[in-house]
Each structure stands twice: as C-alpha cells, then as structure tokens.
PDB file of C-alpha atoms and ligand atoms in Angstrom:
ATOM      1  CA  UNK C   1      -6.703 -29.935 -22.945  1.00 54.00           C
ATOM      2  CA  UNK C   2      -5.412 -26.396 -22.466  1.00 59.00           C
ATOM      3  CA  UNK C   3      -3.084 -25.777 -19.510  1.00 64.00           C
ATOM      4  CA  UNK C   4      -4.546 -23.888 -16.497  1.00 65.00           C
ATOM      5  CA  UNK C   5      -4.280 -20.108 -16.879  1.00 74.00           C
ATOM      6  CA  UNK C   6      -1.057 -18.832 -15.414  1.00 89.00           C
ATOM      7  CA  UNK C   7       0.154 -15.373 -14.536  1.00 94.00           C
ATOM      8  CA  UNK C   8       3.697 -14.048 -14.426  1.00 96.00           C
ATOM      9  CA  UNK C   9       4.636 -12.135 -11.295  1.00 97.00           C
ATOM     10  CA  UNK C  10       7.436  -9.646 -12.019  1.00 98.00           C
ATOM     11  CA  UNK C  11       9.865  -8.589  -9.301  1.00 98.00           C
ATOM     12  CA  UNK C  12      11.317  -5.093  -9.270  1.00 98.00           C
ATOM     13  CA  UNK C  13      13.486  -3.262  -6.745  1.00 98.00           C
ATOM     14  CA  UNK C  14      14.557   0.378  -6.583  1.00 98.00           C
ATOM     15  CA  UNK C  15      14.330   2.274  -9.890  1.00 98.00           C
ATOM     16  CA  UNK C  16      17.117   4.545 -11.108  1.00 98.00           C
ATOM     17  CA  UNK C  17      16.136   8.173 -11.578  1.00 94.00           C
ATOM     18  CA  UNK C  18      18.672  10.317 -13.463  1.00 93.00           C
ATOM     19  CA  UNK C  19      20.842  12.243 -10.991  1.00 93.00           C
ATOM     20  CA  UNK C  20      19.428  10.491  -7.921  1.00 95.00           C
ATOM     21  CA  UNK C  21      21.821   8.350  -5.853  1.00 95.00           C
ATOM     22  CA  UNK C  22      20.803   4.712  -5.316  1.00 97.00           C
ATOM     23  CA  UNK C  23      20.281   3.249  -1.835  1.00 96.00           C
ATOM     24  CA  UNK C  24      23.344   1.000  -2.330  1.00 95.00           C
ATOM     25  CA  UNK C  25      26.143   0.884  -4.884  1.00 93.00           C
ATOM     26  CA  UNK C  26      27.364  -2.722  -4.693  1.00 93.00           C
ATOM     27  CA  UNK C  27      27.334  -4.502  -8.066  1.00 92.00           C
ATOM     28  CA  UNK C  28      25.156  -7.268  -6.575  1.00 92.00           C
ATOM     29  CA  UNK C  29      22.507  -4.626  -5.799  1.00 95.00           C
ATOM     30  CA  UNK C  30      22.861  -2.452  -8.894  1.00 96.00           C
ATOM     31  CA  UNK C  31      22.252  -5.330 -11.297  1.00 95.00           C
ATOM     32  CA  UNK C  32      18.677  -5.517  -9.963  1.00 96.00           C
ATOM     33  CA  UNK C  33      18.076  -1.789 -10.531  1.00 98.00           C
ATOM     34  CA  UNK C  34      16.081  -0.878 -13.646  1.00 98.00           C
ATOM     35  CA  UNK C  35      16.309   2.682 -14.999  1.00 98.00           C
ATOM     36  CA  UNK C  36      13.162   4.798 -15.090  1.00 98.00           C
ATOM     37  CA  UNK C  37      13.327   4.960 -18.890  1.00 97.00           C
ATOM     38  CA  UNK C  38      13.456   1.176 -19.204  1.00 98.00           C
ATOM     39  CA  UNK C  39      10.734   0.738 -16.611  1.00 98.00           C
ATOM     40  CA  UNK C  40       8.498   3.150 -18.514  1.00 98.00           C
ATOM     41  CA  UNK C  41       9.090   1.255 -21.780  1.00 98.00           C
ATOM     42  CA  UNK C  42       8.321  -2.056 -20.035  1.00 98.00           C
ATOM     43  CA  UNK C  43       5.038  -0.798 -18.567  1.00 98.00           C
ATOM     44  CA  UNK C  44       4.077   0.706 -21.915  1.00 97.00           C
ATOM     45  CA  UNK C  45       4.719  -2.599 -23.653  1.00 97.00           C
ATOM     46  CA  UNK C  46       2.359  -4.358 -21.212  1.00 97.00           C
ATOM     47  CA  UNK C  47      -0.258  -1.723 -21.983  1.00 96.00           C
ATOM     48  CA  UNK C  48       0.337  -1.984 -25.735  1.00 95.00           C
ATOM     49  CA  UNK C  49      -0.409  -5.731 -25.582  1.00 92.00           C
ATOM     50  CA  UNK C  50      -3.798  -4.863 -24.079  1.00 93.00           C
ATOM     51  CA  UNK C  51      -2.755  -6.227 -20.685  1.00 94.00           C
ATOM     52  CA  UNK C  52      -2.873  -4.680 -17.222  1.00 95.00           C
ATOM     53  CA  UNK C  53      -0.495  -4.540 -14.281  1.00 97.00           C
ATOM     54  CA  UNK C  54      -2.126  -6.227 -11.278  1.00 97.00           C
ATOM     55  CA  UNK C  55      -1.441  -6.487  -7.576  1.00 98.00           C
ATOM     56  CA  UNK C  56      -1.128  -9.869  -5.853  1.00 98.00           C
ATOM     57  CA  UNK C  57      -4.634  -9.840  -4.344  1.00 98.00           C
ATOM     58  CA  UNK C  58      -6.207  -9.128  -7.738  1.00 97.00           C
ATOM     59  CA  UNK C  59      -4.193 -11.912  -9.342  1.00 96.00           C
ATOM     60  CA  UNK C  60      -5.061 -14.483  -6.678  1.00 96.00           C
ATOM     61  CA  UNK C  61      -8.751 -13.566  -6.815  1.00 95.00           C
ATOM     62  CA  UNK C  62      -8.972 -13.631 -10.627  1.00 91.00           C
ATOM     63  CA  UNK C  63      -6.256 -15.850 -12.091  1.00 84.00           C
ATOM     64  CA  UNK C  64      -8.099 -15.926 -15.416  1.00 82.00           C
ATOM     65  CA  UNK C  65      -7.980 -12.174 -16.041  1.00 83.00           C
ATOM     66  CA  UNK C  66      -4.716 -12.211 -17.964  1.00 84.00           C
ATOM     67  CA  UNK C  67      -2.340  -9.385 -17.183  1.00 92.00           C
ATOM     68  CA  UNK C  68       0.975  -9.223 -15.410  1.00 97.00           C
ATOM     69  CA  UNK C  69       1.516  -9.004 -11.664  1.00 98.00           C
ATOM     70  CA  UNK C  70       3.823  -6.170 -10.616  1.00 98.00           C
ATOM     71  CA  UNK C  71       5.743  -6.453  -7.349  1.00 98.00           C
ATOM     72  CA  UNK C  72       8.458  -4.296  -5.811  1.00 98.00           C
ATOM     73  CA  UNK C  73      10.754  -5.428  -3.005  1.00 98.00           C
ATOM     74  CA  UNK C  74      12.500  -3.480  -0.217  1.00 98.00           C
ATOM     75  CA  UNK C  75      10.357  -0.315   0.033  1.00 98.00           C
ATOM     76  CA  UNK C  76      12.532   2.173  -1.855  1.00 98.00           C
ATOM     77  CA  UNK C  77      11.340   5.750  -2.170  1.00 98.00           C
ATOM     78  CA  UNK C  78      11.135   5.328  -5.954  1.00 98.00           C
ATOM     79  CA  UNK C  79       8.099   3.068  -5.343  1.00 98.00           C
ATOM     80  CA  UNK C  80       6.166   6.247  -4.606  1.00 98.00           C
ATOM     81  CA  UNK C  81       7.979   8.921  -6.594  1.00 97.00           C
ATOM     82  CA  UNK C  82       8.664   6.958  -9.805  1.00 97.00           C
ATOM     83  CA  UNK C  83       6.615   3.776 -10.116  1.00 98.00           C
ATOM     84  CA  UNK C  84       3.317   4.912  -8.609  1.00 98.00           C
ATOM     85  CA  UNK C  85       2.697   7.972 -10.850  1.00 98.00           C
ATOM     86  CA  UNK C  86       3.356   5.950 -14.008  1.00 97.00           C
ATOM     87  CA  UNK C  87       1.077   3.172 -12.877  1.00 97.00           C
ATOM     88  CA  UNK C  88      -1.683   5.612 -11.972  1.00 97.00           C
ATOM     89  CA  UNK C  89      -1.342   7.035 -15.476  1.00 97.00           C
ATOM     90  CA  UNK C  90      -1.682   3.583 -17.061  1.00 97.00           C
ATOM     91  CA  UNK C  91      -4.422   2.337 -14.725  1.00 97.00           C
ATOM     92  CA  UNK C  92      -2.181  -0.393 -13.280  1.00 98.00           C
ATOM     93  CA  UNK C  93      -1.930  -1.644  -9.722  1.00 98.00           C
ATOM     94  CA  UNK C  94       1.011  -3.295  -7.920  1.00 98.00           C
ATOM     95  CA  UNK C  95       2.111  -4.800  -4.620  1.00 98.00           C
ATOM     96  CA  UNK C  96       4.920  -3.049  -2.751  1.00 98.00           C
ATOM     97  CA  UNK C  97       6.700  -5.347  -0.292  1.00 98.00           C
ATOM     98  CA  UNK C  98       8.165  -3.074   2.368  1.00 98.00           C
ATOM     99  CA  UNK C  99      11.038  -3.833   4.781  1.00 98.00           C
ATOM    100  CA  UNK C 100       9.997  -2.265   8.085  1.00 98.00           C
ATOM    101  CA  UNK C 101      13.571  -1.721   9.330  1.00 98.00           C
ATOM    102  CA  UNK C 102      14.478   0.289   6.189  1.00 98.00           C
ATOM    103  CA  UNK C 103      11.653   2.825   6.662  1.00 98.00           C
ATOM    104  CA  UNK C 104      12.803   6.428   7.042  1.00 97.00           C
ATOM    105  CA  UNK C 105      16.378   5.597   5.943  1.00 97.00           C
ATOM    106  CA  UNK C 106      17.907   7.609   3.116  1.00 96.00           C
ATOM    107  CA  UNK C 107      16.469   6.445  -0.217  1.00 97.00           C
ATOM    108  CA  UNK C 108      13.714   4.380   1.349  1.00 98.00           C
ATOM    109  CA  UNK C 109      10.066   5.188   1.984  1.00 98.00           C
ATOM    110  CA  UNK C 110       9.091   6.988   5.157  1.00 98.00           C
ATOM    111  CA  UNK C 111       6.117   5.822   7.180  1.00 98.00           C
ATOM    112  CA  UNK C 112       4.085   8.726   5.806  1.00 98.00           C
ATOM    113  CA  UNK C 113       5.018   7.707   2.247  1.00 98.00           C
ATOM    114  CA  UNK C 114       3.862   4.125   2.877  1.00 98.00           C
ATOM    115  CA  UNK C 115       0.514   5.556   3.974  1.00 98.00           C
ATOM    116  CA  UNK C 116       0.442   7.706   0.834  1.00 98.00           C
ATOM    117  CA  UNK C 117       1.159   4.705  -1.425  1.00 98.00           C
ATOM    118  CA  UNK C 118      -1.554   2.733   0.316  1.00 98.00           C
ATOM    119  CA  UNK C 119      -3.926   5.727   0.084  1.00 98.00           C
ATOM    120  CA  UNK C 120      -3.421   5.794  -3.702  1.00 98.00           C
ATOM    121  CA  UNK C 121      -4.911   2.288  -3.783  1.00 98.00           C
ATOM    122  CA  UNK C 122      -1.685   0.296  -4.119  1.00 98.00           C
ATOM    123  CA  UNK C 123      -1.191  -2.850  -2.093  1.00 98.00           C
ATOM    124  CA  UNK C 124       1.355  -2.919   0.731  1.00 98.00           C
ATOM    125  CA  UNK C 125       2.962  -6.265   1.537  1.00 98.00           C
ATOM    126  CA  UNK C 126       5.763  -7.175   3.930  1.00 98.00           C
ATOM    127  CA  UNK C 127       9.381  -7.936   3.048  1.00 98.00           C
ATOM    128  CA  UNK C 128      10.306  -8.674   6.727  1.00 98.00           C
ATOM    129  CA  UNK C 129      11.602  -6.494   9.569  1.00 98.00           C
ATOM    130  CA  UNK C 130      15.360  -6.470   8.873  1.00 97.00           C
ATOM    131  CA  UNK C 131      15.854  -8.242   5.501  1.00 96.00           C
ATOM    132  CA  UNK C 132      17.733 -11.338   6.751  1.00 95.00           C
ATOM    133  CA  UNK C 133      18.033 -14.659   4.931  1.00 93.00           C
ATOM    134  CA  UNK C 134      15.019 -16.322   6.530  1.00 95.00           C
ATOM    135  CA  UNK C 135      16.329 -19.851   6.076  1.00 91.00           C
ATOM    136  CA  UNK C 136      19.203 -19.003   8.494  1.00 91.00           C
ATOM    137  CA  UNK C 137      16.926 -17.948  11.381  1.00 95.00           C
ATOM    138  CA  UNK C 138      15.621 -19.612  14.549  1.00 96.00           C
ATOM    139  CA  UNK C 139      11.855 -20.035  14.810  1.00 97.00           C
ATOM    140  CA  UNK C 140      11.646 -17.146  17.260  1.00 97.00           C
ATOM    141  CA  UNK C 141      13.502 -14.800  14.922  1.00 97.00           C
ATOM    142  CA  UNK C 142      11.427 -15.995  11.986  1.00 97.00           C
ATOM    143  CA  UNK C 143       8.173 -15.191  13.798  1.00 98.00           C
ATOM    144  CA  UNK C 144       9.486 -11.727  14.644  1.00 98.00           C
ATOM    145  CA  UNK C 145      10.447 -11.049  11.012  1.00 98.00           C
ATOM    146  CA  UNK C 146       7.228 -12.385   9.504  1.00 98.00           C
ATOM    147  CA  UNK C 147       4.470 -11.717  12.067  1.00 98.00           C
ATOM    148  CA  UNK C 148       6.083  -8.619  13.618  1.00 98.00           C
ATOM    149  CA  UNK C 149       6.442  -6.833  10.282  1.00 98.00           C
ATOM    150  CA  UNK C 150       2.810  -7.594   9.424  1.00 98.00           C
ATOM    151  CA  UNK C 151       1.634  -5.943  12.643  1.00 98.00           C
ATOM    152  CA  UNK C 152       3.804  -2.864  12.158  1.00 98.00           C
ATOM    153  CA  UNK C 153       2.730  -2.334   8.560  1.00 98.00           C
ATOM    154  CA  UNK C 154      -0.927  -2.785   9.483  1.00 98.00           C
ATOM    155  CA  UNK C 155      -0.512  -0.088  12.118  1.00 98.00           C
ATOM    156  CA  UNK C 156       1.014   2.238   9.530  1.00 98.00           C
ATOM    157  CA  UNK C 157      -1.577   1.651   6.776  1.00 98.00           C
ATOM    158  CA  UNK C 158      -4.634   0.837   8.866  1.00 98.00           C
ATOM    159  CA  UNK C 159      -5.299  -2.031   6.440  1.00 98.00           C
ATOM    160  CA  UNK C 160      -4.650  -5.781   6.512  1.00 98.00           C
ATOM    161  CA  UNK C 161      -1.239  -6.795   5.148  1.00 98.00           C
ATOM    162  CA  UNK C 162      -1.873 -10.104   3.416  1.00 98.00           C
ATOM    163  CA  UNK C 163       1.225 -10.829   1.363  1.00 98.00           C
ATOM    164  CA  UNK C 164       4.871 -11.480   2.149  1.00 98.00           C
ATOM    165  CA  UNK C 165       7.983 -11.722  -0.053  1.00 98.00           C
ATOM    166  CA  UNK C 166      11.220 -13.444   0.970  1.00 97.00           C
ATOM    167  CA  UNK C 167      14.407 -11.324   1.276  1.00 96.00           C
ATOM    168  CA  UNK C 168      17.076 -12.659  -1.055  1.00 91.00           C
ATOM    169  CA  UNK C 169      14.531 -15.207  -2.254  1.00 88.00           C
ATOM    170  CA  UNK C 170      15.388 -17.553   0.627  1.00 90.00           C
ATOM    171  CA  UNK C 171      12.346 -19.754   1.216  1.00 93.00           C
ATOM    172  CA  UNK C 172      11.744 -22.953   3.122  1.00 94.00           C
ATOM    173  CA  UNK C 173       8.746 -24.797   4.590  1.00 95.00           C
ATOM    174  CA  UNK C 174       9.087 -23.006   7.930  1.00 97.00           C
ATOM    175  CA  UNK C 175       8.750 -19.650   6.168  1.00 97.00           C
ATOM    176  CA  UNK C 176       5.540 -20.846   4.517  1.00 97.00           C
ATOM    177  CA  UNK C 177       4.019 -22.236   7.717  1.00 98.00           C
ATOM    178  CA  UNK C 178       5.057 -19.231   9.845  1.00 98.00           C
ATOM    179  CA  UNK C 179       3.501 -16.865   7.294  1.00 98.00           C
ATOM    180  CA  UNK C 180       0.338 -18.910   7.153  1.00 98.00           C
ATOM    181  CA  UNK C 181       0.056 -18.941  10.955  1.00 98.00           C
ATOM    182  CA  UNK C 182       0.610 -15.177  11.068  1.00 98.00           C
ATOM    183  CA  UNK C 183      -2.421 -14.731   8.799  1.00 98.00           C
ATOM    184  CA  UNK C 184      -0.792 -14.009   5.442  1.00 98.00           C
ATOM    185  CA  UNK C 185      -2.524 -15.235   2.307  1.00 98.00           C
ATOM    186  CA  UNK C 186       0.589 -15.656   0.170  1.00 98.00           C
ATOM    187  CA  UNK C 187       4.377 -15.806   0.136  1.00 98.00           C
ATOM    188  CA  UNK C 188       6.357 -14.760  -2.935  1.00 98.00           C
ATOM    189  CA  UNK C 189       9.749 -16.315  -3.684  1.00 96.00           C
ATOM    190  CA  UNK C 190      12.305 -15.556  -6.415  1.00 93.00           C
ATOM    191  CA  UNK C 191      11.801 -18.864  -8.232  1.00 92.00           C
ATOM    192  CA  UNK C 192      11.354 -18.005 -11.910  1.00 91.00           C
ATOM    193  CA  UNK C 193       7.999 -19.625 -12.602  1.00 92.00           C
ATOM    194  CA  UNK C 194       4.517 -18.434 -13.591  1.00 94.00           C
ATOM    195  CA  UNK C 195       1.694 -19.158 -11.142  1.00 95.00           C
ATOM    196  CA  UNK C 196      -1.544 -20.999 -11.903  1.00 93.00           C
ATOM    197  CA  UNK C 197      -4.481 -21.622  -9.556  1.00 92.00           C
ATOM    198  CA  UNK C 198      -2.764 -24.946  -8.773  1.00 93.00           C
ATOM    199  CA  UNK C 199       0.390 -23.212  -7.457  1.00 95.00           C
ATOM    200  CA  UNK C 200       0.950 -23.236  -3.691  1.00 96.00           C
ATOM    201  CA  UNK C 201       0.115 -19.653  -2.630  1.00 97.00           C
ATOM    202  CA  UNK C 202       2.806 -19.834   0.025  1.00 98.00           C
ATOM    203  CA  UNK C 203       5.502 -20.454  -2.592  1.00 97.00           C
ATOM    204  CA  UNK C 204       4.582 -18.175  -5.502  1.00 97.00           C
ATOM    205  CA  UNK C 205       7.132 -17.854  -8.285  1.00 96.00           C
ATOM    206  CA  UNK C 206       8.437 -14.464  -9.413  1.00 96.00           C
ATOM    207  CA  UNK C 207      10.593 -13.316 -12.294  1.00 95.00           C
ATOM    208  CA  UNK C 208      13.259 -10.686 -11.595  1.00 96.00           C
ATOM    209  CA  UNK C 209      13.480  -7.811 -14.053  1.00 97.00           C
ATOM    210  CA  UNK C 210      17.167  -6.923 -14.112  1.00 96.00           C
ATOM    211  CA  UNK C 211      19.126  -3.848 -15.161  1.00 96.00           C
ATOM    212  CA  UNK C 212      20.342  -5.741 -18.243  1.00 94.00           C
ATOM    213  CA  UNK C 213      16.942  -7.132 -19.287  1.00 95.00           C
ATOM    214  CA  UNK C 214      16.276  -5.969 -22.871  1.00 95.00           C
ATOM    215  CA  UNK C 215      12.771  -4.974 -23.921  1.00 96.00           C
ATOM    216  CA  UNK C 216      12.486  -8.036 -26.183  1.00 95.00           C
ATOM    217  CA  UNK C 217      13.510 -10.282 -23.322  1.00 94.00           C
ATOM    218  CA  UNK C 218      11.106  -8.453 -20.999  1.00 96.00           C
ATOM    219  CA  UNK C 219       8.241  -9.076 -23.430  1.00 95.00           C
ATOM    220  CA  UNK C 220       9.059 -12.778 -23.525  1.00 93.00           C
ATOM    221  CA  UNK C 221       9.434 -13.105 -19.742  1.00 93.00           C
ATOM    222  CA  UNK C 222       6.223 -11.210 -19.007  1.00 93.00           C
ATOM    223  CA  UNK C 223       4.423 -13.752 -21.199  1.00 91.00           C
ATOM    224  CA  UNK C 224       6.035 -16.646 -19.367  1.00 90.00           C
ATOM    225  CA  UNK C 225       8.591 -17.529 -22.041  1.00 89.00           C
ATOM    226  CA  UNK C 226      12.230 -18.310 -21.261  1.00 82.00           C
ATOM    227  CA  UNK C 227      11.602 -19.141 -17.610  1.00 85.00           C
ATOM    228  CA  UNK C 228      13.018 -22.667 -17.791  1.00 80.00           C
ATOM    229  CA  UNK C 229      16.460 -21.340 -18.724  1.00 79.00           C
ATOM    230  CA  UNK C 230      16.462 -18.999 -15.728  1.00 81.00           C
ATOM    231  CA  UNK C 231      15.389 -21.849 -13.430  1.00 79.00           C
ATOM    232  CA  UNK C 232      18.276 -24.030 -14.617  1.00 77.00           C
ATOM    233  CA  UNK C 233      20.746 -21.284 -13.709  1.00 77.00           C
ATOM    234  CA  UNK C 234      19.005 -20.768 -10.371  1.00 77.00           C
ATOM    235  CA  UNK C 235      19.193 -24.476  -9.571  1.00 74.00           C
ATOM    236  CA  UNK C 236      22.925 -24.483 -10.189  1.00 74.00           C
ATOM    237  CA  UNK C 237      23.347 -21.421  -7.936  1.00 76.00           C
ATOM    238  CA  UNK C 238      21.148 -22.968  -5.233  1.00 74.00           C
ATOM    239  CA  UNK C 239      23.421 -26.029  -5.050  1.00 75.00           C
ATOM    240  CA  UNK C 240      26.467 -23.819  -4.651  1.00 75.00           C
ATOM    241  CA  UNK C 241      24.676 -21.833  -1.911  1.00 74.00           C
ATOM    242  CA  UNK C 242      23.785 -25.077  -0.104  1.00 74.00           C
ATOM    243  CA  UNK C 243      27.378 -26.259  -0.305  1.00 75.00           C
ATOM    244  CA  UNK C 244      28.945 -22.994   0.833  1.00 77.00           C
ATOM    245  CA  UNK C 245      26.272 -21.628   3.166  1.00 79.00           C
ATOM    246  CA  UNK C 246      24.733 -18.156   2.670  1.00 78.00           C
ATOM    247  CA  UNK C 247      27.525 -16.143   4.292  1.00 77.00           C
ATOM    248  CA  UNK C 248      30.387 -17.668   2.288  1.00 76.00           C
ATOM    249  CA  UNK C 249      28.301 -17.620  -0.906  1.00 76.00           C
ATOM    250  CA  UNK C 250      27.734 -13.869  -0.522  1.00 80.00           C
ATOM    251  CA  UNK C 251      31.448 -13.161  -0.046  1.00 79.00           C
ATOM    252  CA  UNK C 252      32.413 -15.251  -3.078  1.00 74.00           C
ATOM    253  CA  UNK C 253      29.672 -13.654  -5.184  1.00 76.00           C
ATOM    254  CA  UNK C 254      30.712 -10.139  -4.196  1.00 77.00           C
ATOM    255  CA  UNK C 255      34.290 -10.906  -5.249  1.00 74.00           C
ATOM    256  CA  UNK C 256      33.196 -12.331  -8.601  1.00 71.00           C
ATOM    257  CA  UNK C 257      30.887  -9.373  -9.326  1.00 73.00           C
ATOM    258  CA  UNK C 258      33.657  -6.917  -8.535  1.00 68.00           C
ATOM    259  CA  UNK C 259      35.850  -8.559 -11.144  1.00 58.00           C
ATOM    260  CA  UNK C 260      33.286  -8.081 -13.892  1.00 48.00           C
ATOM    261  CA  UNK C 261      29.802  -9.524 -13.492  1.00 42.00           C
ATOM    262  CA  UNK C 262      28.708 -12.034 -16.113  1.00 41.00           C
ATOM    263  CA  UNK C 263      26.395 -14.200 -14.123  1.00 39.00           C
ATOM    264  CA  UNK C 264      25.800 -14.475 -10.403  1.00 35.00           C
TER     265      UNK C 264
HETATM  266 ZN1   ZN J 301      14.922  -7.437  -0.755  1.00 67.51          ZN
END
C-alpha cells in the first residue's frame, strides 16, 4: 500500500537583499535569513522539478496536487519587495504569516503593503499580535494574540484570515483549541514533518529553510527527505527548553551563538 500523499511546508523569514539592512542582527535571527540569490535558486529548482509553490489553503484543499507549500513568518517587507515578484514570475503562491504589532516598523510591511500583497492574490495568515512564546501566556493573553490578530488582519485585507503560525514554533493544545475557537482552519508549527491528509490541521509541520541550507539539501528537504534527522535535533532542544524554561533557554542560546554558532 502506498503511503498517503504528503506535502512539505517550507518556512521562510526575511530575505536578504544586497545592501539592505536586516530587521535584526542577532545571530539567532540571521541564521534564519536566506539571501535573495539562494531563494531565487531554490524557487527555480522547485519549478525545474515540474512542481509549484502553493499557499496553505491550496495545499489543504488539494493534498494530492504535489508541489511545495511556501510560508513566510513575521511580515517582513521583503515578502512584498523580494519574494512576491519572483513568485508572480514563476506562477507560485504562498502564505505570508504577519505579526500585527510589527506592521509599519522599519523593515516590516506597512498596512498598505499587506493589502497590496493580498491584492496580488497571495494569502495572508496571522503570526500573532506581538510575537510572544504562546506556551508562556495566560488564556486571556492567548486569545488576544490569536483571535485579536485575526480580526485586525481581516480589517486590513477585507478577507478572511484562516491560518495561523506559532512564533518561535511554541505550540501546545491550548494554542490549537484557541485558534480553532477563533475560526482559524489551521495552525502551523516548526516541527520538521511533512503533512498528509491524516495530519492534525491545528498542528501542521513545517521545515525551516536556513541561511546555511545548501541547494542540494534544500532539494532533499522540499521532497521530504532528511526530516527525521532534524526532528531528532529538535527533540533534544525541546527537552533542554523544558528543563530551562523559555527565558533562560534564550539567554543561553544567545551566548552560545555569539561564541560561534554550530547548532542551536
Ligand atoms: Zn516569527
């Protein structure tokens, strides 16, 4: 029996344009930033394999189509000025998860740019109000972050906002149930796994494309290969996070990255 069809959801952040300052310069941020040249090569390689970049709604509606799901977190301005033109050129779509509290800050999308991105036919999702670790929040704060951001983004785009992604990948059952109650149709995590129709839509896996991801590695990941190895590393990190708590973990990680990042 063949396994159910599964799709890989890729996770991008800001892209690095030559000569353009990044939103943040911390090593923990920069390692998630892919250069425009690498991004272009990655998109081209999807195209060359006869596959298409999809948004989350397309993928959930047609899991058998093949293709690769493209998602972007945070709502950086490069979503519109770098990613969107290339994807229009290639006939791809994508979901842009926007953090409402970052709108109109330097390097991030403005409200008008979110409308523009949505007007081009791209999908706007929510990445919370203020980008906190959701698993640290009270229920009241969680509802504000998840339901409040949905309302704001719907006012900006004039369209339903159906998909949510978790800041820092922090997910728990409360996040899933709060999102479901708020009317979302999916929640994306940072767990490195492909998604099949059997996957819980409120805990979708995603694979981070990193600054150091080679094109060969990208090709493998986008086809769902090599994900187990990433998950093993993630599991080890998750146990350390649980032991230390998010705040201490972040301080320790920042110190390690400063002294030469090998692995986070
Ligand atoms: Zn984020």
